[in-house]
Amino acid sequence: MLAYQLIERKRDGGRIAPGEWRDLITSYLRDGVTDAQMSALLMAIFFRGLDRDETVALTEAMLRSGASLDLSHLKVPRLDKHSTGGVGDKVSLVLAPLMASLGVAVPMMSGRGLGHTGGTLDKLESIRGFRTRLTLAETRAQVERIGCALIGQSDEIAPADRRLYALRDSTATVESIPLIAASIMSKKLAEGLTGLVLDIKRGSGAFLPTVERGLELAQVMVSLGHQHGVPVVALLTAMDRPLGRACGNALELEEAILALHGEGPPDLMRVTYALGAEMMVLGGVAPTRDAARRAMEVAISSGRAAERFRQVIEAQGGDPAVVEDPSRLPQGAECELFVAPRDGFVATVDPRRVGVGVIELGGGRSRPGDPIDHSVGFVIPVRPGDLVRKGEPMASIMARDAAGVEAGRRALRDAIVIADEAEYPLPLISHRVTLEGVMPYEGNEQVLEMAAQR
Ligand code: URA
């Protein structure tokens, strides 16, 4: 009865009180509310939205649906980074060991691919033997020992989000600001953090493509963190093209390893350093973002960050030798170059089409629980604005068979558009959002200038 009344009220634009959110979530987890009812409520929320108090209450109810990690005995700051989801986004794989090598504890909880976007857990599972399902006790012990654990959401943490996330994925209700904010923040607040940095994607490949909606999401999450005593900084970054060159699980892992060895593509490094600098300043391990950046460069050039990744892989049962020899990762049986069909400028590298292409190759799921092929995907070195000549290689397709190569070709033909005039992509990092408000991200001017000169 409770669920029926709440669906009806939300459908008609009413409010749900904090106690009602608690009862609803508790009842849902005990199967007193059916998936059909919850789906109807999610759709009503999608159209009607939630006000700030309702978003706080839903987040709180989801957070309290499970246990939290207690790392308060650690002397070091405990920070995490979360992205709202993108294509080719392997920042977490670089950032977590990098931060751990610089004295920040990183209990990083990540997800699997959602819609057209990839998931950090799937990428990590390209490493033979790597366990992403650690208990809270194991996570705690590992963070104490080596400063970092890369884990999935277990049944212990925010189980309500786990079920709601799957339901949203199958009912077209992912793209809702309060639902995304409550989903992400309920998990992050359960990690017992002293600070959180968010990478809010904007552009055609983001769940919320417009800058206005991205900024609104950022502000909601910054304020949710503040209400729980966790300072949050959000950066808005571009997802109108894939991040880095590799798209696909093992390929992205390999690119992350290269980045930890100092050979990452410039856009990936810029976003990684920008988010890392925020984490280090929030955690008090660097006085300024410039100092943080210098420390990160040293951690990479000295090999300390890569060594920390090796330790994390070893601790979680994976093959640590991949850090020195990424050819040990699964390799696609077929590899084919994709060449420019004509002279011109690269107008778009559509991240959605690339992400869907990875799924079509077998590297992502159409249904939850589907097995995935970690070896397949694309490497796309061209970026919007690049000048290409007919017949010049623009990308590589890694597939398991000839049918996969053909599917890959189709995806890239749709995704990479060549035009007579250059179009300028979104600035890689456009805004910085804190409790004080929204600021343009400094350093942008230089990027805009470079784009204008091309
Ligand atoms: N990532 C999450 O954890 N939740 C969402 O709703 C969207 C992206």
Tab-separated table of C-alpha atoms and ligand atoms in Angstrom:
chain	number	residue	atom	x	y	z
A	1	MET	CA	0.000	0.000	0.000
A	2	LEU	CA	2.851	2.355	0.920
A	3	ALA	CA	4.422	1.977	-2.520
A	4	TYR	CA	1.142	2.570	-4.352
A	5	GLN	CA	0.516	5.826	-2.471
A	6	LEU	CA	4.041	7.090	-2.995
A	7	ILE	CA	3.981	6.324	-6.735
A	8	GLU	CA	0.656	8.114	-7.032
A	9	ARG	CA	1.893	11.118	-5.068
A	10	LYS	CA	5.139	11.444	-7.013
A	11	ARG	CA	3.304	10.910	-10.316
A	12	ASP	CA	1.116	13.908	-9.406
A	13	GLY	CA	4.089	16.074	-8.443
A	14	GLY	CA	3.981	15.659	-4.644
A	15	ARG	CA	6.808	15.175	-2.145
A	16	ILE	CA	7.935	12.074	-0.292
A	17	ALA	CA	9.002	12.588	3.330
A	18	PRO	CA	12.335	11.324	4.785
A	19	GLY	CA	10.673	8.572	6.871
A	20	GLU	CA	8.772	7.389	3.823
A	21	TRP	CA	11.973	7.041	1.779
A	22	ARG	CA	13.465	4.955	4.601
A	23	ASP	CA	10.419	2.674	4.799
A	24	LEU	CA	10.210	2.362	1.034
A	25	ILE	CA	13.857	1.318	0.614
A	26	THR	CA	13.707	-1.082	3.582
A	27	SER	CA	10.546	-2.653	2.230
A	28	TYR	CA	11.987	-2.917	-1.298
A	29	LEU	CA	15.006	-4.821	-0.040
A	30	ARG	CA	12.658	-7.239	1.784
A	31	ASP	CA	10.586	-7.681	-1.387
A	32	GLY	CA	7.632	-5.872	0.133
A	33	VAL	CA	7.789	-3.496	-2.856
A	34	THR	CA	7.935	-5.157	-6.274
A	35	ASP	CA	10.348	-4.281	-9.098
A	36	ALA	CA	7.296	-3.200	-11.132
A	37	GLN	CA	6.298	-0.696	-8.440
A	38	MET	CA	9.831	0.556	-8.037
A	39	SER	CA	10.150	0.977	-11.818
A	40	ALA	CA	6.970	3.051	-11.857
A	41	LEU	CA	8.286	5.214	-9.034
A	42	LEU	CA	11.635	5.662	-10.834
A	43	MET	CA	9.809	6.829	-13.954
A	44	ALA	CA	7.701	9.240	-11.869
A	45	ILE	CA	10.948	10.595	-10.323
A	46	PHE	CA	12.474	10.843	-13.786
A	47	PHE	CA	9.666	13.180	-14.907
A	48	ARG	CA	8.853	14.983	-11.654
A	49	GLY	CA	12.329	15.167	-10.100
A	50	LEU	CA	13.169	15.335	-6.400
A	51	ASP	CA	13.815	18.464	-4.367
A	52	ARG	CA	17.039	18.818	-2.355
A	53	ASP	CA	15.517	17.399	0.862
A	54	GLU	CA	14.104	14.394	-0.951
A	55	THR	CA	17.453	13.759	-2.670
A	56	VAL	CA	19.197	13.913	0.716
A	57	ALA	CA	16.635	11.512	2.227
A	58	LEU	CA	16.878	9.025	-0.667
A	59	THR	CA	20.695	9.113	-0.516
A	60	GLU	CA	20.593	8.569	3.240
A	61	ALA	CA	18.129	5.657	2.918
A	62	MET	CA	20.316	4.002	0.261
A	63	LEU	CA	23.491	4.597	2.283
A	64	ARG	CA	21.883	3.105	5.425
A	65	SER	CA	20.657	0.079	3.465
A	66	GLY	CA	24.124	-1.427	3.953
A	67	ALA	CA	27.343	-1.208	5.931
A	68	SER	CA	30.097	1.405	5.699
A	69	LEU	CA	33.841	1.098	5.594
A	70	ASP	CA	35.462	2.403	8.758
A	71	LEU	CA	38.969	3.641	8.068
A	72	SER	CA	38.912	6.422	10.636
A	73	HIS	CA	41.908	4.904	12.459
A	74	LEU	CA	44.179	5.651	9.476
A	75	LYS	CA	46.484	8.646	9.864
A	76	VAL	CA	46.372	9.502	6.154
A	77	PRO	CA	43.552	11.207	4.196
A	78	ARG	CA	41.038	8.861	2.559
A	79	LEU	CA	39.914	9.999	-0.859
A	80	ASP	CA	38.203	8.675	-3.918
A	81	LYS	CA	37.308	9.872	-7.405
A	82	HIS	CA	34.140	9.031	-9.241
A	83	SER	CA	33.182	9.637	-12.831
A	84	THR	CA	29.620	9.848	-14.098
A	85	GLY	CA	30.560	7.474	-16.909
A	86	GLY	CA	32.279	7.742	-20.244
A	87	VAL	CA	33.903	5.968	-23.166
A	88	GLY	CA	37.643	5.283	-23.033
A	89	ASP	CA	37.727	6.670	-19.494
A	90	LYS	CA	40.451	4.717	-17.729
A	91	VAL	CA	41.409	7.528	-15.324
A	92	SER	CA	40.594	5.484	-12.196
A	93	LEU	CA	43.114	2.802	-13.163
A	94	VAL	CA	45.888	5.394	-13.258
A	95	LEU	CA	44.736	7.687	-10.484
A	96	ALA	CA	44.127	5.161	-7.695
A	97	PRO	CA	47.662	3.694	-7.586
A	98	LEU	CA	49.153	7.132	-8.316
A	99	MET	CA	47.400	8.675	-5.296
A	100	ALA	CA	48.260	5.695	-3.074
A	101	SER	CA	51.925	6.140	-3.985
A	102	LEU	CA	51.659	9.752	-2.748
A	103	GLY	CA	50.281	9.071	0.715
A	104	VAL	CA	46.530	9.132	0.043
A	105	ALA	CA	44.440	6.099	1.018
A	106	VAL	CA	42.123	5.168	-1.858
A	107	PRO	CA	39.336	2.697	-1.120
A	108	MET	CA	37.978	2.890	-4.657
A	109	MET	CA	34.620	1.332	-5.384
A	110	SER	CA	33.745	1.178	-9.076
A	111	GLY	CA	31.039	-0.192	-11.312
A	112	ARG	CA	30.580	-2.249	-14.450
A	113	GLY	CA	29.689	-0.914	-17.872
A	114	LEU	CA	26.373	0.918	-17.879
A	115	GLY	CA	24.594	1.630	-21.177
A	116	HIS	CA	27.218	2.588	-23.774
A	117	THR	CA	29.861	3.408	-21.128
A	118	GLY	CA	32.628	1.141	-19.901
A	119	GLY	CA	33.191	0.102	-16.276
A	120	THR	CA	36.416	0.007	-14.259
A	121	LEU	CA	35.626	-3.453	-12.844
A	122	ASP	CA	35.317	-4.975	-16.310
A	123	LYS	CA	38.634	-3.403	-17.287
A	124	LEU	CA	40.368	-4.748	-14.184
A	125	GLU	CA	38.997	-8.222	-14.828
A	126	SER	CA	41.014	-8.299	-18.057
A	127	ILE	CA	43.862	-9.230	-15.687
A	128	ARG	CA	43.881	-12.972	-15.187
A	129	GLY	CA	42.829	-13.855	-11.621
A	130	PHE	CA	42.015	-10.277	-10.504
A	131	ARG	CA	39.325	-10.325	-7.779
A	132	THR	CA	37.075	-7.288	-7.587
A	133	ARG	CA	34.753	-8.828	-4.991
A	134	LEU	CA	36.500	-8.142	-1.708
A	135	THR	CA	34.671	-8.100	1.614
A	136	LEU	CA	34.739	-4.928	3.665
A	137	ALA	CA	37.200	-6.590	6.047
A	138	GLU	CA	39.522	-7.520	3.167
A	139	THR	CA	39.243	-4.023	1.710
A	140	ARG	CA	40.084	-2.465	5.030
A	141	ALA	CA	43.113	-4.710	5.539
A	142	GLN	CA	44.401	-4.013	2.017
A	143	VAL	CA	43.985	-0.233	2.309
A	144	GLU	CA	45.828	-0.352	5.644
A	145	ARG	CA	48.667	-2.323	4.060
A	146	ILE	CA	49.158	-0.757	0.603
A	147	GLY	CA	46.885	2.287	0.618
A	148	CYS	CA	44.565	1.190	-2.162
A	149	ALA	CA	41.881	-1.341	-3.033
A	150	LEU	CA	39.969	-1.473	-6.320
A	151	ILE	CA	36.689	-3.118	-5.589
A	152	GLY	CA	33.140	-3.612	-6.797
A	153	GLN	CA	30.044	-2.821	-4.863
A	154	SER	CA	29.479	-5.887	-2.678
A	155	ASP	CA	26.139	-6.816	-1.105
A	156	GLU	CA	27.410	-5.112	2.034
A	157	ILE	CA	27.608	-1.577	0.569
A	158	ALA	CA	24.446	0.307	-0.449
A	159	PRO	CA	22.571	-2.830	-1.597
A	160	ALA	CA	19.572	-0.642	-2.428
A	161	ASP	CA	21.624	1.186	-5.058
A	162	ARG	CA	22.779	-2.108	-6.525
A	163	ARG	CA	19.179	-3.161	-7.198
A	164	LEU	CA	17.964	0.271	-8.255
A	165	TYR	CA	20.918	0.749	-10.630
A	166	ALA	CA	20.065	-2.492	-12.477
A	167	LEU	CA	16.399	-1.519	-12.612
A	168	ARG	CA	17.198	1.966	-13.962
A	169	ASP	CA	19.471	0.466	-16.595
A	170	SER	CA	16.569	-1.628	-17.921
A	171	THR	CA	13.818	1.024	-17.601
A	172	ALA	CA	15.480	4.039	-19.288
A	173	THR	CA	15.616	5.966	-16.018
A	174	VAL	CA	19.377	6.443	-15.693
A	175	GLU	CA	19.427	10.062	-16.906
A	176	SER	CA	17.909	11.707	-13.847
A	177	ILE	CA	19.939	14.162	-11.759
A	178	PRO	CA	18.604	13.166	-8.311
A	179	LEU	CA	18.815	9.442	-9.136
A	180	ILE	CA	22.391	9.694	-10.405
A	181	ALA	CA	23.399	11.880	-7.449
A	182	ALA	CA	21.810	9.566	-4.852
A	183	SER	CA	23.263	6.485	-6.546
A	184	ILE	CA	26.831	7.767	-6.656
A	185	MET	CA	26.835	9.522	-3.302
A	186	SER	CA	25.251	6.636	-1.338
A	187	LYS	CA	28.151	4.413	-2.409
A	188	LYS	CA	30.853	7.023	-1.971
A	189	LEU	CA	29.657	8.094	1.472
A	190	ALA	CA	29.804	4.440	2.556
A	191	GLU	CA	33.554	4.386	1.882
A	192	GLY	CA	34.302	6.458	4.988
A	193	LEU	CA	36.083	9.166	2.996
A	194	THR	CA	37.623	12.451	4.107
A	195	GLY	CA	37.107	13.920	0.620
A	196	LEU	CA	35.776	13.112	-2.815
A	197	VAL	CA	36.549	14.351	-6.318
A	198	LEU	CA	33.985	13.994	-9.090
A	199	ASP	CA	34.520	13.878	-12.826
A	200	ILE	CA	31.239	15.019	-14.329
A	201	LYS	CA	31.125	14.233	-18.017
A	202	ARG	CA	29.445	16.546	-20.504
A	203	GLY	CA	28.946	16.234	-24.259
A	204	SER	CA	27.212	13.749	-26.542
A	205	GLY	CA	28.610	10.651	-24.805
A	206	ALA	CA	27.601	11.711	-21.279
A	207	PHE	CA	24.424	10.576	-19.544
A	208	LEU	CA	23.631	14.278	-19.095
A	209	PRO	CA	25.031	15.887	-22.268
A	210	THR	CA	24.362	19.597	-21.620
A	211	VAL	CA	26.657	21.775	-19.552
A	212	GLU	CA	23.679	23.106	-17.558
A	213	ARG	CA	22.581	19.630	-16.450
A	214	GLY	CA	26.194	18.629	-15.750
A	215	LEU	CA	26.653	21.672	-13.520
A	216	GLU	CA	23.365	21.018	-11.740
A	217	LEU	CA	24.411	17.416	-11.043
A	218	ALA	CA	27.781	18.625	-9.767
A	219	GLN	CA	26.148	21.123	-7.413
A	220	VAL	CA	23.715	18.547	-6.023
A	221	MET	CA	26.554	16.116	-5.303
A	222	VAL	CA	28.828	18.777	-3.798
A	223	SER	CA	26.040	19.744	-1.433
A	224	LEU	CA	25.180	16.103	-0.555
A	225	GLY	CA	28.818	15.554	0.381
A	226	HIS	CA	28.885	18.711	2.476
A	227	GLN	CA	25.786	17.611	4.397
A	228	HIS	CA	27.665	14.447	5.361
A	229	GLY	CA	30.849	16.294	6.316
A	230	VAL	CA	32.723	15.156	3.185
A	231	PRO	CA	34.199	17.986	1.085
A	232	VAL	CA	33.592	17.403	-2.622
A	233	VAL	CA	35.163	19.084	-5.659
A	234	ALA	CA	33.760	18.403	-9.131
A	235	LEU	CA	35.371	19.014	-12.524
A	236	LEU	CA	33.334	19.059	-15.718
A	237	THR	CA	35.215	17.209	-18.456
A	238	ALA	CA	34.523	16.583	-22.115
A	239	MET	CA	32.814	13.416	-23.325
A	240	ASP	CA	32.088	14.543	-26.875
A	241	ARG	CA	34.930	12.211	-27.922
A	242	PRO	CA	36.489	9.200	-26.170
A	243	LEU	CA	39.147	9.936	-23.539
A	244	GLY	CA	42.570	8.688	-24.608
A	245	ARG	CA	42.946	6.353	-27.554
A	246	ALA	CA	41.922	2.905	-26.333
A	247	CYS	CA	38.279	1.821	-25.988
A	248	GLY	CA	37.673	-1.735	-24.789
A	249	ASN	CA	38.635	-3.468	-21.569
A	250	ALA	CA	42.132	-4.946	-21.979
A	251	LEU	CA	43.121	-2.170	-24.396
A	252	GLU	CA	42.176	0.463	-21.825
A	253	LEU	CA	44.025	-1.373	-19.102
A	254	GLU	CA	47.097	-1.434	-21.306
A	255	GLU	CA	46.776	2.315	-21.947
A	256	ALA	CA	46.472	2.916	-18.198
A	257	ILE	CA	49.655	0.905	-17.611
A	258	LEU	CA	51.442	2.957	-20.278
A	259	ALA	CA	50.221	6.104	-18.508
A	260	LEU	CA	51.684	4.838	-15.227
A	261	HIS	CA	54.981	4.395	-17.084
A	262	GLY	CA	54.818	8.011	-18.316
A	263	GLU	CA	53.561	7.211	-21.807
A	264	GLY	CA	49.889	8.117	-21.543
A	265	PRO	CA	48.085	10.193	-24.178
A	266	PRO	CA	47.984	13.937	-23.338
A	267	ASP	CA	44.206	14.202	-22.762
A	268	LEU	CA	44.176	11.228	-20.379
A	269	MET	CA	47.136	12.660	-18.458
A	270	ARG	CA	45.606	16.119	-18.256
A	271	VAL	CA	42.353	14.840	-16.759
A	272	THR	CA	44.214	12.453	-14.439
A	273	TYR	CA	46.523	15.193	-13.160
A	274	ALA	CA	43.672	17.680	-12.756
A	275	LEU	CA	41.614	15.242	-10.667
A	276	GLY	CA	44.694	14.047	-8.780
A	277	ALA	CA	45.668	17.624	-7.917
A	278	GLU	CA	42.205	18.211	-6.439
A	279	MET	CA	42.518	15.034	-4.384
A	280	MET	CA	45.949	15.937	-3.044
A	281	VAL	CA	44.933	19.455	-2.061
A	282	LEU	CA	41.665	18.231	-0.474
A	283	GLY	CA	43.657	15.617	1.442
A	284	GLY	CA	46.252	18.151	2.584
A	285	VAL	CA	49.173	16.206	1.068
A	286	ALA	CA	50.015	19.069	-1.328
A	287	PRO	CA	49.794	22.814	-0.636
A	288	THR	CA	48.711	23.780	-4.172
A	289	ARG	CA	47.532	22.114	-7.340
A	290	ASP	CA	50.820	23.004	-9.055
A	291	ALA	CA	52.830	21.344	-6.307
A	292	ALA	CA	50.528	18.314	-6.521
A	293	ARG	CA	51.108	18.044	-10.239
A	294	ARG	CA	54.877	18.105	-9.811
A	295	ALA	CA	54.655	15.381	-7.164
A	296	MET	CA	52.511	13.246	-9.478
A	297	GLU	CA	54.994	13.608	-12.323
A	298	VAL	CA	57.798	12.446	-10.029
A	299	ALA	CA	55.715	9.490	-8.754
A	300	ILE	CA	55.263	8.409	-12.366
A	301	SER	CA	58.784	9.037	-13.643
A	302	SER	CA	60.340	7.291	-10.635
A	303	GLY	CA	58.224	4.169	-11.231
A	304	ARG	CA	56.562	4.457	-7.783
A	305	ALA	CA	53.028	4.721	-9.166
A	306	ALA	CA	53.445	1.716	-11.480
A	307	GLU	CA	54.956	-0.288	-8.626
A	308	ARG	CA	51.901	0.517	-6.483
A	309	PHE	CA	49.606	-0.758	-9.221
A	310	ARG	CA	51.649	-3.974	-9.311
A	311	GLN	CA	51.157	-4.366	-5.555
A	312	VAL	CA	47.402	-3.806	-5.834
A	313	ILE	CA	47.100	-6.385	-8.625
A	314	GLU	CA	49.119	-8.909	-6.620
A	315	ALA	CA	47.079	-8.285	-3.466
A	316	GLN	CA	43.844	-8.907	-5.386
A	317	GLY	CA	44.986	-12.200	-6.912
A	318	GLY	CA	45.830	-10.902	-10.404
A	319	ASP	CA	48.885	-11.422	-12.567
A	320	PRO	CA	51.198	-8.543	-11.510
A	321	ALA	CA	53.552	-9.165	-14.442
A	322	VAL	CA	51.101	-7.296	-16.735
A	323	VAL	CA	52.494	-4.031	-15.369
A	324	GLU	CA	55.852	-4.728	-17.011
A	325	ASP	CA	54.467	-6.763	-19.881
A	326	PRO	CA	50.955	-5.700	-20.992
A	327	SER	CA	51.128	-8.237	-23.849
A	328	ARG	CA	50.080	-10.757	-21.157
A	329	LEU	CA	46.585	-9.208	-21.315
A	330	PRO	CA	43.988	-10.842	-23.604
A	331	GLN	CA	44.631	-9.969	-27.244
A	332	GLY	CA	41.992	-9.868	-29.997
A	333	ALA	CA	42.502	-12.656	-32.559
A	334	GLU	CA	41.880	-10.273	-35.464
A	335	CYS	CA	43.323	-6.798	-35.866
A	336	GLU	CA	42.523	-4.492	-38.750
A	337	LEU	CA	43.376	-0.889	-39.559
A	338	PHE	CA	40.550	1.520	-40.297
A	339	VAL	CA	41.565	4.153	-42.834
A	340	ALA	CA	40.223	7.582	-43.767
A	341	PRO	CA	37.684	7.305	-46.605
A	342	ARG	CA	38.606	10.806	-47.904
A	343	ASP	CA	40.734	13.898	-47.242
A	344	GLY	CA	39.401	16.322	-44.662
A	345	PHE	CA	39.146	17.208	-41.001
A	346	VAL	CA	37.949	14.812	-38.337
A	347	ALA	CA	34.662	16.453	-37.332
A	348	THR	CA	33.512	13.921	-34.722
A	349	VAL	CA	34.599	10.760	-32.990
A	350	ASP	CA	31.211	9.955	-31.508
A	351	PRO	CA	31.743	8.337	-28.109
A	352	ARG	CA	28.268	6.777	-27.955
A	353	ARG	CA	28.733	5.011	-31.271
A	354	VAL	CA	32.212	3.874	-30.239
A	355	GLY	CA	30.852	2.584	-26.890
A	356	VAL	CA	28.030	0.716	-28.603
A	357	GLY	CA	30.597	-0.605	-31.102
A	358	VAL	CA	32.623	-2.122	-28.240
A	359	ILE	CA	29.431	-3.849	-27.024
A	360	GLU	CA	28.731	-5.147	-30.543
A	361	LEU	CA	32.249	-6.585	-30.685
A	362	GLY	CA	31.426	-8.519	-27.475
A	363	GLY	CA	33.337	-6.212	-25.113
A	364	GLY	CA	30.245	-5.022	-23.191
A	365	ARG	CA	26.870	-6.323	-22.109
A	366	SER	CA	23.428	-5.998	-23.642
A	367	ARG	CA	21.942	-7.607	-20.502
A	368	PRO	CA	23.248	-7.612	-16.916
A	369	GLY	CA	25.349	-10.692	-16.240
A	370	ASP	CA	26.237	-11.360	-19.909
A	371	PRO	CA	29.824	-12.634	-20.280
A	372	ILE	CA	32.195	-10.212	-22.008
A	373	ASP	CA	35.254	-10.578	-24.209
A	374	HIS	CA	37.966	-8.450	-22.632
A	375	SER	CA	40.246	-8.567	-25.673
A	376	VAL	CA	38.154	-6.617	-28.180
A	377	GLY	CA	37.797	-2.901	-28.903
A	378	PHE	CA	39.289	0.011	-30.758
A	379	VAL	CA	42.404	2.161	-30.636
A	380	ILE	CA	41.546	5.561	-32.110
A	381	PRO	CA	44.491	7.972	-32.265
A	382	VAL	CA	42.675	10.650	-34.307
A	383	ARG	CA	40.913	13.500	-32.495
A	384	PRO	CA	38.312	16.019	-33.652
A	385	GLY	CA	40.064	18.806	-35.573
A	386	ASP	CA	42.838	16.545	-36.993
A	387	LEU	CA	43.560	16.786	-40.701
A	388	VAL	CA	43.592	13.363	-42.424
A	389	ARG	CA	44.380	12.190	-45.951
A	390	LYS	CA	42.450	9.497	-47.791
A	391	GLY	CA	43.823	6.016	-47.000
A	392	GLU	CA	45.654	7.173	-43.851
A	393	PRO	CA	45.084	4.921	-40.783
A	394	MET	CA	42.693	6.516	-38.283
A	395	ALA	CA	42.070	3.602	-35.926
A	396	SER	CA	42.577	-0.126	-35.282
A	397	ILE	CA	39.851	-2.691	-34.673
A	398	MET	CA	40.583	-5.615	-32.358
A	399	ALA	CA	37.993	-8.381	-32.772
A	400	ARG	CA	37.598	-12.083	-32.151
A	401	ASP	CA	36.658	-12.992	-35.742
A	402	ALA	CA	35.874	-11.596	-39.198
A	403	ALA	CA	32.258	-10.798	-38.235
A	404	GLY	CA	33.596	-8.737	-35.332
A	405	VAL	CA	35.931	-6.835	-37.662
A	406	GLU	CA	32.961	-6.036	-39.902
A	407	ALA	CA	30.899	-4.845	-36.905
A	408	GLY	CA	33.862	-2.713	-35.847
A	409	ARG	CA	34.172	-1.208	-39.310
A	410	ARG	CA	30.467	-0.306	-39.290
A	411	ALA	CA	30.783	1.340	-35.887
A	412	LEU	CA	33.811	3.414	-36.893
A	413	ARG	CA	32.215	4.431	-40.210
A	414	ASP	CA	29.327	5.913	-38.188
A	415	ALA	CA	31.452	7.302	-35.380
A	416	ILE	CA	34.285	9.045	-37.236
A	417	VAL	CA	32.917	11.781	-39.470
A	418	ILE	CA	35.262	13.581	-41.895
A	419	ALA	CA	34.288	17.094	-43.011
A	420	ASP	CA	35.720	19.911	-45.101
A	421	GLU	CA	35.951	22.293	-42.160
A	422	ALA	CA	37.363	21.671	-38.697
A	423	GLU	CA	34.882	21.777	-35.822
A	424	TYR	CA	36.199	22.469	-32.387
A	425	PRO	CA	35.656	19.995	-29.603
A	426	LEU	CA	34.549	20.934	-26.100
A	427	PRO	CA	37.309	22.140	-23.770
A	428	LEU	CA	38.721	19.069	-22.055
A	429	ILE	CA	38.093	20.499	-18.575
A	430	SER	CA	35.618	23.356	-18.527
A	431	HIS	CA	34.381	24.032	-14.975
A	432	ARG	CA	35.309	23.512	-11.367
A	433	VAL	CA	32.474	23.219	-8.859
A	434	THR	CA	32.907	23.543	-5.097
A	435	LEU	CA	30.684	24.611	-2.221
A	436	GLU	CA	31.678	28.191	-3.094
A	437	GLY	CA	30.103	27.873	-6.533
A	438	VAL	CA	30.918	27.269	-10.191
A	439	MET	CA	34.142	28.598	-11.726
A	440	PRO	CA	35.570	28.266	-15.246
A	441	TYR	CA	38.513	25.876	-15.078
A	442	GLU	CA	41.745	27.809	-15.340
A	443	GLY	CA	44.037	26.671	-18.124
A	444	ASN	CA	41.113	26.513	-20.503
A	445	GLU	CA	42.042	29.688	-22.281
A	446	GLN	CA	45.196	28.055	-23.549
A	447	VAL	CA	43.275	25.088	-24.925
A	448	LEU	CA	40.730	27.305	-26.630
A	449	GLU	CA	43.541	29.326	-28.154
A	450	MET	CA	45.219	26.202	-29.490
A	451	ALA	CA	41.925	25.083	-31.015
A	452	ALA	CA	41.467	28.486	-32.628
A	453	GLN	CA	44.948	28.367	-34.174
A	454	ARG	CA	44.434	24.962	-35.805
B	1	URA	N1	27.202	5.935	-11.962
B	1	URA	C1	26.546	5.499	-10.842
B	1	URA	O1	27.165	4.959	-9.913
B	1	URA	N2	25.228	5.696	-10.760
B	1	URA	C2	24.517	6.291	-11.746
B	1	URA	O2	23.341	6.444	-11.595
B	1	URA	C3	25.197	6.730	-12.921
B	1	URA	C4	26.548	6.541	-12.997
